[in-house]
């Protein structure tokens, strides 16, 4: 077994528990789930219309909003005021009831249903950068982003609600730049679990209701701020159990994992970042971070991009191509 444990989280040092999970990220066993209707966030009708779902014959508002309550670790953080939607409550209860008697058997970054690659034979790579917020870091790697803008390199940015709260004007600047695709990195940056299972020392969501809020509340906020609802979701640490994966799909979110760990939670030095990214094969989804300017991610990316271009690679947004596991 390799002595190096690489992390997908944001600047988190590996604990003994985290090392164990990194080595055995999925467990054996299968669970059969009954499918329920998908509420696709990317297919929202005009604001003056409503939707009817056969799940409960309830009326669901096109922007189903739930209140966001900051976690105890960041009690001063405030986000956009989003009111609770009574119509969505019935959908939420249907999901909770649907999975009430089901227990997860899988856990990790490669759980079925998590997409990790682009479906293409072309020499293209998707660069994705997480902005985690809270104690995982709310700073802004301006050097990295300005380099991408200068070189006209598209990138998909997974933004957490706490980072948005700490950087409202920067978020709006990024969201208004067509070079970037704004996606959902969760409300409180938690691993997506229905049992509270942790990853790298970060407590997971405890039940289906928390899974829903971790995804939906920040999606609502991003939509309210930008006018566009995110399609892709990546959890804090990129860990999931298969029940949480099913809930995400029920809500219409596509789970974006990764195939190349670009900076290991912003812990890699310049050469490690360069080696990881410059050797990425066609169809790779690269995961790195844009919330740690004090680290070496920017320098490694700046060194790797010219090498990839020299090899004939182009860069695309996640939404440009089909994703596969």
PDB file of C-alpha atoms in Angstrom:
ATOM      1  CA  UNK A   1       0.000   0.000   0.000  1.00  0.00           C
ATOM      2  CA  UNK A   2       1.339   3.417  -0.861  1.00  0.00           C
ATOM      3  CA  UNK A   3       2.539   5.552   2.012  1.00  0.00           C
ATOM      4  CA  UNK A   4       0.946   8.655   0.481  1.00  0.00           C
ATOM      5  CA  UNK A   5      -2.720   9.284   1.213  1.00  0.00           C
ATOM      6  CA  UNK A   6      -4.185  11.918  -1.103  1.00  0.00           C
ATOM      7  CA  UNK A   7      -7.148  14.015  -0.107  1.00  0.00           C
ATOM      8  CA  UNK A   8     -10.014  15.457  -2.102  1.00  0.00           C
ATOM      9  CA  UNK A   9     -11.080  17.719   0.774  1.00  0.00           C
ATOM     10  CA  UNK A  10      -9.970  21.290   1.362  1.00  0.00           C
ATOM     11  CA  UNK A  11      -6.657  21.418   3.175  1.00  0.00           C
ATOM     12  CA  UNK A  12      -7.536  18.657   5.652  1.00  0.00           C
ATOM     13  CA  UNK A  13      -4.792  16.570   7.192  1.00  0.00           C
ATOM     14  CA  UNK A  14      -5.469  12.809   7.200  1.00  0.00           C
ATOM     15  CA  UNK A  15      -6.539  11.276  10.488  1.00  0.00           C
ATOM     16  CA  UNK A  16      -6.252   7.568  11.196  1.00  0.00           C
ATOM     17  CA  UNK A  17      -9.949   7.285  10.411  1.00  0.00           C
ATOM     18  CA  UNK A  18      -9.481   9.235   7.192  1.00  0.00           C
ATOM     19  CA  UNK A  19      -6.606   6.998   6.118  1.00  0.00           C
ATOM     20  CA  UNK A  20      -8.749   3.911   6.624  1.00  0.00           C
ATOM     21  CA  UNK A  21     -11.520   5.389   4.505  1.00  0.00           C
ATOM     22  CA  UNK A  22      -9.114   6.441   1.774  1.00  0.00           C
ATOM     23  CA  UNK A  23      -7.806   2.889   1.458  1.00  0.00           C
ATOM     24  CA  UNK A  24     -11.233   1.222   1.555  1.00  0.00           C
ATOM     25  CA  UNK A  25     -13.511   3.874   0.139  1.00  0.00           C
ATOM     26  CA  UNK A  26     -16.307   1.478  -0.850  1.00  0.00           C
ATOM     27  CA  UNK A  27     -17.613  -1.659   0.781  1.00  0.00           C
ATOM     28  CA  UNK A  28     -19.296  -4.716  -0.608  1.00  0.00           C
ATOM     29  CA  UNK A  29     -23.022  -5.126  -0.890  1.00  0.00           C
ATOM     30  CA  UNK A  30     -25.873  -3.876  -2.994  1.00  0.00           C
ATOM     31  CA  UNK A  31     -29.128  -2.129  -2.209  1.00  0.00           C
ATOM     32  CA  UNK A  32     -32.207  -2.114  -4.397  1.00  0.00           C
ATOM     33  CA  UNK A  33     -34.089   1.176  -4.367  1.00  0.00           C
ATOM     34  CA  UNK A  34     -37.445   2.009  -5.824  1.00  0.00           C
ATOM     35  CA  UNK A  35     -37.056   4.968  -8.202  1.00  0.00           C
ATOM     36  CA  UNK A  36     -39.097   8.094  -7.641  1.00  0.00           C
ATOM     37  CA  UNK A  37     -39.787  10.958 -10.040  1.00  0.00           C
ATOM     38  CA  UNK A  38     -36.831  13.270 -10.667  1.00  0.00           C
ATOM     39  CA  UNK A  39     -37.183  16.970  -9.925  1.00  0.00           C
ATOM     40  CA  UNK A  40     -34.711  18.321 -12.449  1.00  0.00           C
ATOM     41  CA  UNK A  41     -33.239  21.663 -11.306  1.00  0.00           C
ATOM     42  CA  UNK A  42     -32.010  22.352 -14.809  1.00  0.00           C
ATOM     43  CA  UNK A  43     -35.519  22.297 -16.260  1.00  0.00           C
ATOM     44  CA  UNK A  44     -37.168  25.025 -14.186  1.00  0.00           C
ATOM     45  CA  UNK A  45     -40.150  26.729 -15.852  1.00  0.00           C
ATOM     46  CA  UNK A  46     -40.804  30.487 -15.695  1.00  0.00           C
ATOM     47  CA  UNK A  47     -41.220  31.944 -12.226  1.00  0.00           C
ATOM     48  CA  UNK A  48     -44.990  32.373 -12.546  1.00  0.00           C
ATOM     49  CA  UNK A  49     -45.669  28.702 -13.202  1.00  0.00           C
ATOM     50  CA  UNK A  50     -45.940  25.603 -11.025  1.00  0.00           C
ATOM     51  CA  UNK A  51     -45.115  21.957 -11.384  1.00  0.00           C
ATOM     52  CA  UNK A  52     -47.089  18.880 -10.394  1.00  0.00           C
ATOM     53  CA  UNK A  53     -45.188  15.776  -9.390  1.00  0.00           C
ATOM     54  CA  UNK A  54     -46.865  12.343  -9.491  1.00  0.00           C
ATOM     55  CA  UNK A  55     -44.879  11.410  -6.399  1.00  0.00           C
ATOM     56  CA  UNK A  56     -47.404  12.977  -4.070  1.00  0.00           C
ATOM     57  CA  UNK A  57     -49.754  14.888  -6.377  1.00  0.00           C
ATOM     58  CA  UNK A  58     -48.416  18.017  -4.718  1.00  0.00           C
ATOM     59  CA  UNK A  59     -47.695  21.346  -6.336  1.00  0.00           C
ATOM     60  CA  UNK A  60     -43.994  22.119  -6.365  1.00  0.00           C
ATOM     61  CA  UNK A  61     -42.813  25.651  -6.930  1.00  0.00           C
ATOM     62  CA  UNK A  62     -40.222  25.945  -9.709  1.00  0.00           C
ATOM     63  CA  UNK A  63     -37.689  27.275  -7.237  1.00  0.00           C
ATOM     64  CA  UNK A  64     -38.242  25.029  -4.239  1.00  0.00           C
ATOM     65  CA  UNK A  65     -36.549  26.919  -1.413  1.00  0.00           C
ATOM     66  CA  UNK A  66     -35.657  25.946   2.135  1.00  0.00           C
ATOM     67  CA  UNK A  67     -34.153  28.086   4.879  1.00  0.00           C
ATOM     68  CA  UNK A  68     -30.379  27.850   5.350  1.00  0.00           C
ATOM     69  CA  UNK A  69     -29.159  27.855   8.927  1.00  0.00           C
ATOM     70  CA  UNK A  70     -25.370  28.298   9.280  1.00  0.00           C
ATOM     71  CA  UNK A  71     -23.538  25.563  11.150  1.00  0.00           C
ATOM     72  CA  UNK A  72     -22.190  26.086  14.649  1.00  0.00           C
ATOM     73  CA  UNK A  73     -18.653  26.300  13.285  1.00  0.00           C
ATOM     74  CA  UNK A  74     -19.498  29.496  11.397  1.00  0.00           C
ATOM     75  CA  UNK A  75     -22.308  31.190  13.363  1.00  0.00           C
ATOM     76  CA  UNK A  76     -21.617  34.653  11.932  1.00  0.00           C
ATOM     77  CA  UNK A  77     -22.020  33.619   8.312  1.00  0.00           C
ATOM     78  CA  UNK A  78     -25.166  34.921   6.658  1.00  0.00           C
ATOM     79  CA  UNK A  79     -26.471  33.976   3.256  1.00  0.00           C
ATOM     80  CA  UNK A  80     -29.171  35.204   0.929  1.00  0.00           C
ATOM     81  CA  UNK A  81     -32.574  35.256   2.614  1.00  0.00           C
ATOM     82  CA  UNK A  82     -34.412  32.249   1.151  1.00  0.00           C
ATOM     83  CA  UNK A  83     -37.865  31.507   2.469  1.00  0.00           C
ATOM     84  CA  UNK A  84     -39.157  28.025   3.175  1.00  0.00           C
ATOM     85  CA  UNK A  85     -41.473  26.629   0.509  1.00  0.00           C
ATOM     86  CA  UNK A  86     -44.427  24.720   1.995  1.00  0.00           C
ATOM     87  CA  UNK A  87     -45.061  22.960  -1.318  1.00  0.00           C
ATOM     88  CA  UNK A  88     -41.587  21.437  -1.346  1.00  0.00           C
ATOM     89  CA  UNK A  89     -42.088  20.142   2.208  1.00  0.00           C
ATOM     90  CA  UNK A  90     -44.348  17.374   0.899  1.00  0.00           C
ATOM     91  CA  UNK A  91     -41.692  16.357  -1.628  1.00  0.00           C
ATOM     92  CA  UNK A  92     -39.108  16.349   1.138  1.00  0.00           C
ATOM     93  CA  UNK A  93     -41.290  14.157   3.340  1.00  0.00           C
ATOM     94  CA  UNK A  94     -41.868  11.759   0.449  1.00  0.00           C
ATOM     95  CA  UNK A  95     -38.111  11.365   0.008  1.00  0.00           C
ATOM     96  CA  UNK A  96     -37.588  10.856   3.733  1.00  0.00           C
ATOM     97  CA  UNK A  97     -40.292   8.182   3.798  1.00  0.00           C
ATOM     98  CA  UNK A  98     -38.975   6.515   0.650  1.00  0.00           C
ATOM     99  CA  UNK A  99     -35.568   5.827   2.208  1.00  0.00           C
ATOM    100  CA  UNK A 100     -36.621   5.397   5.844  1.00  0.00           C
ATOM    101  CA  UNK A 101     -36.044   1.634   5.919  1.00  0.00           C
ATOM    102  CA  UNK A 102     -32.976   1.487   3.666  1.00  0.00           C
ATOM    103  CA  UNK A 103     -29.433   1.312   5.027  1.00  0.00           C
ATOM    104  CA  UNK A 104     -26.333   2.214   3.001  1.00  0.00           C
ATOM    105  CA  UNK A 105     -23.635  -0.375   2.295  1.00  0.00           C
ATOM    106  CA  UNK A 106     -21.218   1.737   0.251  1.00  0.00           C
ATOM    107  CA  UNK A 107     -19.082   4.736   1.169  1.00  0.00           C
ATOM    108  CA  UNK A 108     -16.419   6.677  -0.677  1.00  0.00           C
ATOM    109  CA  UNK A 109     -15.525   8.722  -3.726  1.00  0.00           C
ATOM    110  CA  UNK A 110     -16.287   6.025  -6.306  1.00  0.00           C
ATOM    111  CA  UNK A 111     -19.794   5.025  -5.311  1.00  0.00           C
ATOM    112  CA  UNK A 112     -21.937   4.080  -8.345  1.00  0.00           C
ATOM    113  CA  UNK A 113     -23.735   7.115  -9.678  1.00  0.00           C
ATOM    114  CA  UNK A 114     -20.832   9.524  -9.112  1.00  0.00           C
ATOM    115  CA  UNK A 115     -19.464  10.652 -12.496  1.00  0.00           C
ATOM    116  CA  UNK A 116     -15.677  10.877 -12.713  1.00  0.00           C
ATOM    117  CA  UNK A 117     -14.776  11.322 -16.405  1.00  0.00           C
ATOM    118  CA  UNK A 118     -15.789  13.003 -19.637  1.00  0.00           C
ATOM    119  CA  UNK A 119     -17.280  10.722 -22.273  1.00  0.00           C
ATOM    120  CA  UNK A 120     -14.959  11.601 -25.134  1.00  0.00           C
ATOM    121  CA  UNK A 121     -12.027  10.380 -27.195  1.00  0.00           C
ATOM    122  CA  UNK A 122     -10.889  13.925 -27.907  1.00  0.00           C
ATOM    123  CA  UNK A 123      -7.890  15.452 -26.183  1.00  0.00           C
ATOM    124  CA  UNK A 124      -9.888  17.516 -23.712  1.00  0.00           C
ATOM    125  CA  UNK A 125      -9.711  17.968 -19.947  1.00  0.00           C
ATOM    126  CA  UNK A 126     -12.154  19.587 -17.514  1.00  0.00           C
ATOM    127  CA  UNK A 127     -10.509  21.694 -14.829  1.00  0.00           C
ATOM    128  CA  UNK A 128     -12.654  22.019 -11.695  1.00  0.00           C
ATOM    129  CA  UNK A 129     -11.841  24.133  -8.659  1.00  0.00           C
ATOM    130  CA  UNK A 130     -13.540  23.906  -5.265  1.00  0.00           C
ATOM    131  CA  UNK A 131     -14.145  26.883  -2.958  1.00  0.00           C
ATOM    132  CA  UNK A 132     -14.950  25.293   0.384  1.00  0.00           C
ATOM    133  CA  UNK A 133     -15.471  28.118   2.869  1.00  0.00           C
ATOM    134  CA  UNK A 134     -15.614  28.043   6.672  1.00  0.00           C
ATOM    135  CA  UNK A 135     -12.724  26.428   8.482  1.00  0.00           C
ATOM    136  CA  UNK A 136     -11.817  24.709   5.195  1.00  0.00           C
ATOM    137  CA  UNK A 137     -10.894  28.137   3.833  1.00  0.00           C
ATOM    138  CA  UNK A 138     -12.776  31.205   2.574  1.00  0.00           C
ATOM    139  CA  UNK A 139      -9.859  32.953   0.890  1.00  0.00           C
ATOM    140  CA  UNK A 140      -9.659  33.606  -2.851  1.00  0.00           C
ATOM    141  CA  UNK A 141      -6.798  32.481  -5.083  1.00  0.00           C
ATOM    142  CA  UNK A 142      -6.867  35.517  -7.351  1.00  0.00           C
ATOM    143  CA  UNK A 143      -3.582  34.585  -9.008  1.00  0.00           C
ATOM    144  CA  UNK A 144      -5.052  31.277 -10.173  1.00  0.00           C
ATOM    145  CA  UNK A 145      -8.305  32.770 -11.477  1.00  0.00           C
ATOM    146  CA  UNK A 146      -6.600  35.696 -13.183  1.00  0.00           C
ATOM    147  CA  UNK A 147      -4.293  33.271 -14.984  1.00  0.00           C
ATOM    148  CA  UNK A 148      -7.293  31.311 -16.267  1.00  0.00           C
ATOM    149  CA  UNK A 149      -8.892  34.548 -17.463  1.00  0.00           C
ATOM    150  CA  UNK A 150      -5.676  35.765 -19.083  1.00  0.00           C
ATOM    151  CA  UNK A 151      -5.204  32.478 -20.931  1.00  0.00           C
ATOM    152  CA  UNK A 152      -8.943  32.092 -21.663  1.00  0.00           C
ATOM    153  CA  UNK A 153      -9.106  28.665 -20.029  1.00  0.00           C
ATOM    154  CA  UNK A 154     -12.640  27.591 -19.079  1.00  0.00           C
ATOM    155  CA  UNK A 155     -13.134  26.033 -15.663  1.00  0.00           C
ATOM    156  CA  UNK A 156     -15.976  24.702 -13.544  1.00  0.00           C
ATOM    157  CA  UNK A 157     -16.100  26.278 -10.078  1.00  0.00           C
ATOM    158  CA  UNK A 158     -17.748  24.367  -7.230  1.00  0.00           C
ATOM    159  CA  UNK A 159     -18.724  27.007  -4.673  1.00  0.00           C
ATOM    160  CA  UNK A 160     -19.840  26.422  -1.072  1.00  0.00           C
ATOM    161  CA  UNK A 161     -22.449  28.644   0.594  1.00  0.00           C
ATOM    162  CA  UNK A 162     -19.978  29.800   3.260  1.00  0.00           C
ATOM    163  CA  UNK A 163     -17.488  30.917   0.602  1.00  0.00           C
ATOM    164  CA  UNK A 164     -20.217  32.877  -1.171  1.00  0.00           C
ATOM    165  CA  UNK A 165     -21.107  34.592   2.109  1.00  0.00           C
ATOM    166  CA  UNK A 166     -17.474  35.562   2.675  1.00  0.00           C
ATOM    167  CA  UNK A 167     -16.879  36.714  -0.928  1.00  0.00           C
ATOM    168  CA  UNK A 168     -20.158  38.092  -2.308  1.00  0.00           C
ATOM    169  CA  UNK A 169     -18.732  40.533  -4.853  1.00  0.00           C
ATOM    170  CA  UNK A 170     -16.070  38.095  -6.053  1.00  0.00           C
ATOM    171  CA  UNK A 171     -18.740  35.436  -6.454  1.00  0.00           C
ATOM    172  CA  UNK A 172     -20.823  37.750  -8.624  1.00  0.00           C
ATOM    173  CA  UNK A 173     -17.788  38.586 -10.753  1.00  0.00           C
ATOM    174  CA  UNK A 174     -17.045  34.915 -11.291  1.00  0.00           C
ATOM    175  CA  UNK A 175     -20.679  34.079 -12.015  1.00  0.00           C
ATOM    176  CA  UNK A 176     -20.894  36.838 -14.636  1.00  0.00           C
ATOM    177  CA  UNK A 177     -17.811  35.594 -16.496  1.00  0.00           C
ATOM    178  CA  UNK A 178     -18.839  33.159 -19.274  1.00  0.00           C
ATOM    179  CA  UNK A 179     -15.462  31.483 -18.973  1.00  0.00           C
ATOM    180  CA  UNK A 180     -16.632  29.891 -15.725  1.00  0.00           C
ATOM    181  CA  UNK A 181     -19.416  27.486 -14.844  1.00  0.00           C
ATOM    182  CA  UNK A 182     -20.753  27.929 -11.290  1.00  0.00           C
ATOM    183  CA  UNK A 183     -21.731  24.686  -9.572  1.00  0.00           C
ATOM    184  CA  UNK A 184     -22.769  23.541  -6.119  1.00  0.00           C
ATOM    185  CA  UNK A 185     -20.252  22.553  -3.421  1.00  0.00           C
ATOM    186  CA  UNK A 186     -22.840  22.299  -0.681  1.00  0.00           C
ATOM    187  CA  UNK A 187     -24.269  24.393   2.099  1.00  0.00           C
ATOM    188  CA  UNK A 188     -21.955  23.388   4.959  1.00  0.00           C
ATOM    189  CA  UNK A 189     -19.293  21.383   3.056  1.00  0.00           C
ATOM    190  CA  UNK A 190     -20.263  18.010   4.490  1.00  0.00           C
ATOM    191  CA  UNK A 191     -19.736  14.471   3.174  1.00  0.00           C
ATOM    192  CA  UNK A 192     -23.071  13.208   1.854  1.00  0.00           C
ATOM    193  CA  UNK A 193     -24.230  10.451   4.198  1.00  0.00           C
ATOM    194  CA  UNK A 194     -27.556   9.350   5.661  1.00  0.00           C
ATOM    195  CA  UNK A 195     -25.888   8.102   8.854  1.00  0.00           C
ATOM    196  CA  UNK A 196     -23.512  10.939   9.778  1.00  0.00           C
ATOM    197  CA  UNK A 197     -20.444   9.070   8.571  1.00  0.00           C
ATOM    198  CA  UNK A 198     -17.361  11.329   8.525  1.00  0.00           C
ATOM    199  CA  UNK A 199     -14.603  11.706   5.977  1.00  0.00           C
ATOM    200  CA  UNK A 200     -11.191  13.170   6.820  1.00  0.00           C
ATOM    201  CA  UNK A 201     -12.503  14.390  10.160  1.00  0.00           C
ATOM    202  CA  UNK A 202     -15.505  16.240   8.692  1.00  0.00           C
ATOM    203  CA  UNK A 203     -18.878  15.039   9.971  1.00  0.00           C
ATOM    204  CA  UNK A 204     -21.269  13.826   7.313  1.00  0.00           C
ATOM    205  CA  UNK A 205     -24.934  14.665   6.976  1.00  0.00           C
ATOM    206  CA  UNK A 206     -26.925  12.562   9.435  1.00  0.00           C
ATOM    207  CA  UNK A 207     -30.080  11.652   7.535  1.00  0.00           C
ATOM    208  CA  UNK A 208     -32.027  12.134   4.314  1.00  0.00           C
ATOM    209  CA  UNK A 209     -33.337  15.541   5.394  1.00  0.00           C
ATOM    210  CA  UNK A 210     -29.813  16.840   5.968  1.00  0.00           C
ATOM    211  CA  UNK A 211     -28.708  15.373   2.646  1.00  0.00           C
ATOM    212  CA  UNK A 212     -31.496  17.319   0.915  1.00  0.00           C
ATOM    213  CA  UNK A 213     -30.622  20.593   2.644  1.00  0.00           C
ATOM    214  CA  UNK A 214     -26.897  20.210   2.030  1.00  0.00           C
ATOM    215  CA  UNK A 215     -27.578  20.147  -1.705  1.00  0.00           C
ATOM    216  CA  UNK A 216     -30.732  22.147  -2.173  1.00  0.00           C
ATOM    217  CA  UNK A 217     -30.194  25.171   0.059  1.00  0.00           C
ATOM    218  CA  UNK A 218     -27.015  26.251  -1.701  1.00  0.00           C
ATOM    219  CA  UNK A 219     -28.519  25.478  -5.108  1.00  0.00           C
ATOM    220  CA  UNK A 220     -31.414  27.780  -4.220  1.00  0.00           C
ATOM    221  CA  UNK A 221     -28.990  30.481  -3.145  1.00  0.00           C
ATOM    222  CA  UNK A 222     -26.872  30.219  -6.298  1.00  0.00           C
ATOM    223  CA  UNK A 223     -29.994  30.362  -8.442  1.00  0.00           C
ATOM    224  CA  UNK A 224     -31.283  33.402  -6.601  1.00  0.00           C
ATOM    225  CA  UNK A 225     -27.951  35.199  -7.010  1.00  0.00           C
ATOM    226  CA  UNK A 226     -27.211  34.247 -10.615  1.00  0.00           C
ATOM    227  CA  UNK A 227     -30.551  33.380 -12.206  1.00  0.00           C
ATOM    228  CA  UNK A 228     -29.208  29.947 -13.140  1.00  0.00           C
ATOM    229  CA  UNK A 229     -29.675  26.798 -11.110  1.00  0.00           C
ATOM    230  CA  UNK A 230     -26.586  24.585 -10.779  1.00  0.00           C
ATOM    231  CA  UNK A 231     -26.833  21.127 -12.298  1.00  0.00           C
ATOM    232  CA  UNK A 232     -23.738  19.529 -10.784  1.00  0.00           C
ATOM    233  CA  UNK A 233     -23.092  18.867  -7.111  1.00  0.00           C
ATOM    234  CA  UNK A 234     -19.863  17.856  -5.385  1.00  0.00           C
ATOM    235  CA  UNK A 235     -19.969  17.168  -1.659  1.00  0.00           C
ATOM    236  CA  UNK A 236     -17.424  18.329   0.875  1.00  0.00           C
ATOM    237  CA  UNK A 237     -14.570  15.737   0.685  1.00  0.00           C
ATOM    238  CA  UNK A 238     -16.303  14.193  -2.396  1.00  0.00           C
ATOM    239  CA  UNK A 239     -17.535  11.269  -0.238  1.00  0.00           C
ATOM    240  CA  UNK A 240     -21.018   9.733  -0.574  1.00  0.00           C
ATOM    241  CA  UNK A 241     -23.053   6.718   0.392  1.00  0.00           C
ATOM    242  CA  UNK A 242     -25.330   5.177  -2.225  1.00  0.00           C
ATOM    243  CA  UNK A 243     -28.548   6.342  -0.519  1.00  0.00           C
ATOM    244  CA  UNK A 244     -27.366   9.944  -0.648  1.00  0.00           C
ATOM    245  CA  UNK A 245     -26.443   9.425  -4.305  1.00  0.00           C
ATOM    246  CA  UNK A 246     -30.013   8.267  -5.013  1.00  0.00           C
ATOM    247  CA  UNK A 247     -31.481  11.273  -3.185  1.00  0.00           C
ATOM    248  CA  UNK A 248     -29.269  13.584  -5.259  1.00  0.00           C
ATOM    249  CA  UNK A 249     -30.535  11.993  -8.452  1.00  0.00           C
ATOM    250  CA  UNK A 250     -34.124  12.235  -7.217  1.00  0.00           C
ATOM    251  CA  UNK A 251     -33.614  15.984  -6.846  1.00  0.00           C
ATOM    252  CA  UNK A 252     -32.161  16.211 -10.341  1.00  0.00           C
ATOM    253  CA  UNK A 253     -28.526  16.820  -9.421  1.00  0.00           C
ATOM    254  CA  UNK A 254     -25.649  15.155 -11.237  1.00  0.00           C
ATOM    255  CA  UNK A 255     -22.782  14.195  -8.932  1.00  0.00           C
ATOM    256  CA  UNK A 256     -19.404  15.312 -10.235  1.00  0.00           C
ATOM    257  CA  UNK A 257     -16.468  13.391  -8.851  1.00  0.00           C
ATOM    258  CA  UNK A 258     -12.995  13.458 -10.324  1.00  0.00           C
ATOM    259  CA  UNK A 259     -10.397  11.276 -12.007  1.00  0.00           C
ATOM    260  CA  UNK A 260      -7.291  13.363 -11.285  1.00  0.00           C
ATOM    261  CA  UNK A 261      -6.547  14.710  -7.808  1.00  0.00           C
ATOM    262  CA  UNK A 262      -4.903  17.973  -8.737  1.00  0.00           C
ATOM    263  CA  UNK A 263      -3.769  19.349  -5.391  1.00  0.00           C
ATOM    264  CA  UNK A 264      -4.911  16.884  -2.681  1.00  0.00           C
ATOM    265  CA  UNK A 265      -6.970  19.377  -0.716  1.00  0.00           C
ATOM    266  CA  UNK A 266      -4.481  22.168  -1.461  1.00  0.00           C
ATOM    267  CA  UNK A 267      -1.712  20.215   0.277  1.00  0.00           C
ATOM    268  CA  UNK A 268       0.480  19.507  -2.769  1.00  0.00           C
ATOM    269  CA  UNK A 269       3.534  21.594  -3.510  1.00  0.00           C
ATOM    270  CA  UNK A 270       4.110  23.140  -6.950  1.00  0.00           C
ATOM    271  CA  UNK A 271       5.844  20.108  -8.436  1.00  0.00           C
ATOM    272  CA  UNK A 272       3.202  17.706  -7.136  1.00  0.00           C
ATOM    273  CA  UNK A 273       0.404  19.814  -8.625  1.00  0.00           C
ATOM    274  CA  UNK A 274       2.296  20.051 -11.901  1.00  0.00           C
ATOM    275  CA  UNK A 275       2.964  16.305 -12.050  1.00  0.00           C
ATOM    276  CA  UNK A 276      -0.650  15.441 -11.279  1.00  0.00           C
ATOM    277  CA  UNK A 277      -2.246  17.802 -13.804  1.00  0.00           C
ATOM    278  CA  UNK A 278       0.314  17.663 -16.623  1.00  0.00           C
ATOM    279  CA  UNK A 279      -0.060  13.880 -16.837  1.00  0.00           C
ATOM    280  CA  UNK A 280      -3.870  13.923 -16.942  1.00  0.00           C
ATOM    281  CA  UNK A 281      -5.170  11.737 -19.804  1.00  0.00           C
ATOM    282  CA  UNK A 282      -7.938  12.640 -22.244  1.00  0.00           C
ATOM    283  CA  UNK A 283     -11.358  12.904 -20.638  1.00  0.00           C
ATOM    284  CA  UNK A 284     -10.002  13.696 -17.181  1.00  0.00           C
ATOM    285  CA  UNK A 285     -11.895  15.695 -14.583  1.00  0.00           C
ATOM    286  CA  UNK A 286      -9.242  17.455 -12.497  1.00  0.00           C
ATOM    287  CA  UNK A 287     -10.100  18.476  -8.933  1.00  0.00           C
ATOM    288  CA  UNK A 288      -8.137  21.319  -7.336  1.00  0.00           C
ATOM    289  CA  UNK A 289      -8.910  24.295  -5.093  1.00  0.00           C
ATOM    290  CA  UNK A 290      -9.317  28.059  -5.492  1.00  0.00           C
ATOM    291  CA  UNK A 291      -9.667  28.974  -1.806  1.00  0.00           C
ATOM    292  CA  UNK A 292      -6.064  28.646  -0.625  1.00  0.00           C
ATOM    293  CA  UNK A 293      -3.919  31.391  -2.202  1.00  0.00           C
ATOM    294  CA  UNK A 294      -1.230  30.725   0.405  1.00  0.00           C
ATOM    295  CA  UNK A 295      -0.666  27.243  -1.049  1.00  0.00           C
ATOM    296  CA  UNK A 296       0.986  26.139  -4.311  1.00  0.00           C
ATOM    297  CA  UNK A 297      -2.039  25.248  -6.431  1.00  0.00           C
ATOM    298  CA  UNK A 298      -1.804  28.325  -8.652  1.00  0.00           C
ATOM    299  CA  UNK A 299       1.894  27.849  -9.362  1.00  0.00           C
ATOM    300  CA  UNK A 300       1.394  24.196 -10.221  1.00  0.00           C
ATOM    301  CA  UNK A 301      -1.529  24.926 -12.544  1.00  0.00           C
ATOM    302  CA  UNK A 302       0.354  27.757 -14.242  1.00  0.00           C
ATOM    303  CA  UNK A 303       3.241  25.388 -14.864  1.00  0.00           C
ATOM    304  CA  UNK A 304       1.039  22.507 -16.094  1.00  0.00           C
ATOM    305  CA  UNK A 305      -1.234  24.333 -18.559  1.00  0.00           C
ATOM    306  CA  UNK A 306       1.455  25.163 -21.151  1.00  0.00           C
ATOM    307  CA  UNK A 307       2.643  21.562 -21.082  1.00  0.00           C
ATOM    308  CA  UNK A 308      -0.865  20.243 -21.709  1.00  0.00           C
ATOM    309  CA  UNK A 309      -1.381  22.726 -24.532  1.00  0.00           C
ATOM    310  CA  UNK A 310       1.926  21.655 -26.045  1.00  0.00           C
ATOM    311  CA  UNK A 311       0.591  18.089 -26.043  1.00  0.00           C
ATOM    312  CA  UNK A 312      -2.513  19.236 -27.934  1.00  0.00           C
ATOM    313  CA  UNK A 313      -5.045  19.343 -25.093  1.00  0.00           C
ATOM    314  CA  UNK A 314      -7.992  21.734 -24.867  1.00  0.00           C
ATOM    315  CA  UNK A 315     -10.088  22.583 -21.822  1.00  0.00           C
ATOM    316  CA  UNK A 316     -13.867  22.343 -21.457  1.00  0.00           C
ATOM    317  CA  UNK A 317     -16.621  22.966 -18.938  1.00  0.00           C
ATOM    318  CA  UNK A 318     -18.314  19.947 -17.371  1.00  0.00           C
ATOM    319  CA  UNK A 319     -21.604  20.822 -19.026  1.00  0.00           C
ATOM    320  CA  UNK A 320     -20.005  20.649 -22.470  1.00  0.00           C
ATOM    321  CA  UNK A 321     -19.862  16.847 -22.550  1.00  0.00           C
ATOM    322  CA  UNK A 322     -21.589  13.797 -21.108  1.00  0.00           C
ATOM    323  CA  UNK A 323     -20.036  12.544 -17.877  1.00  0.00           C
ATOM    324  CA  UNK A 324     -19.418   8.871 -17.129  1.00  0.00           C
ATOM    325  CA  UNK A 325     -18.373   6.866 -14.089  1.00  0.00           C
TER     326      UNK A 325
END
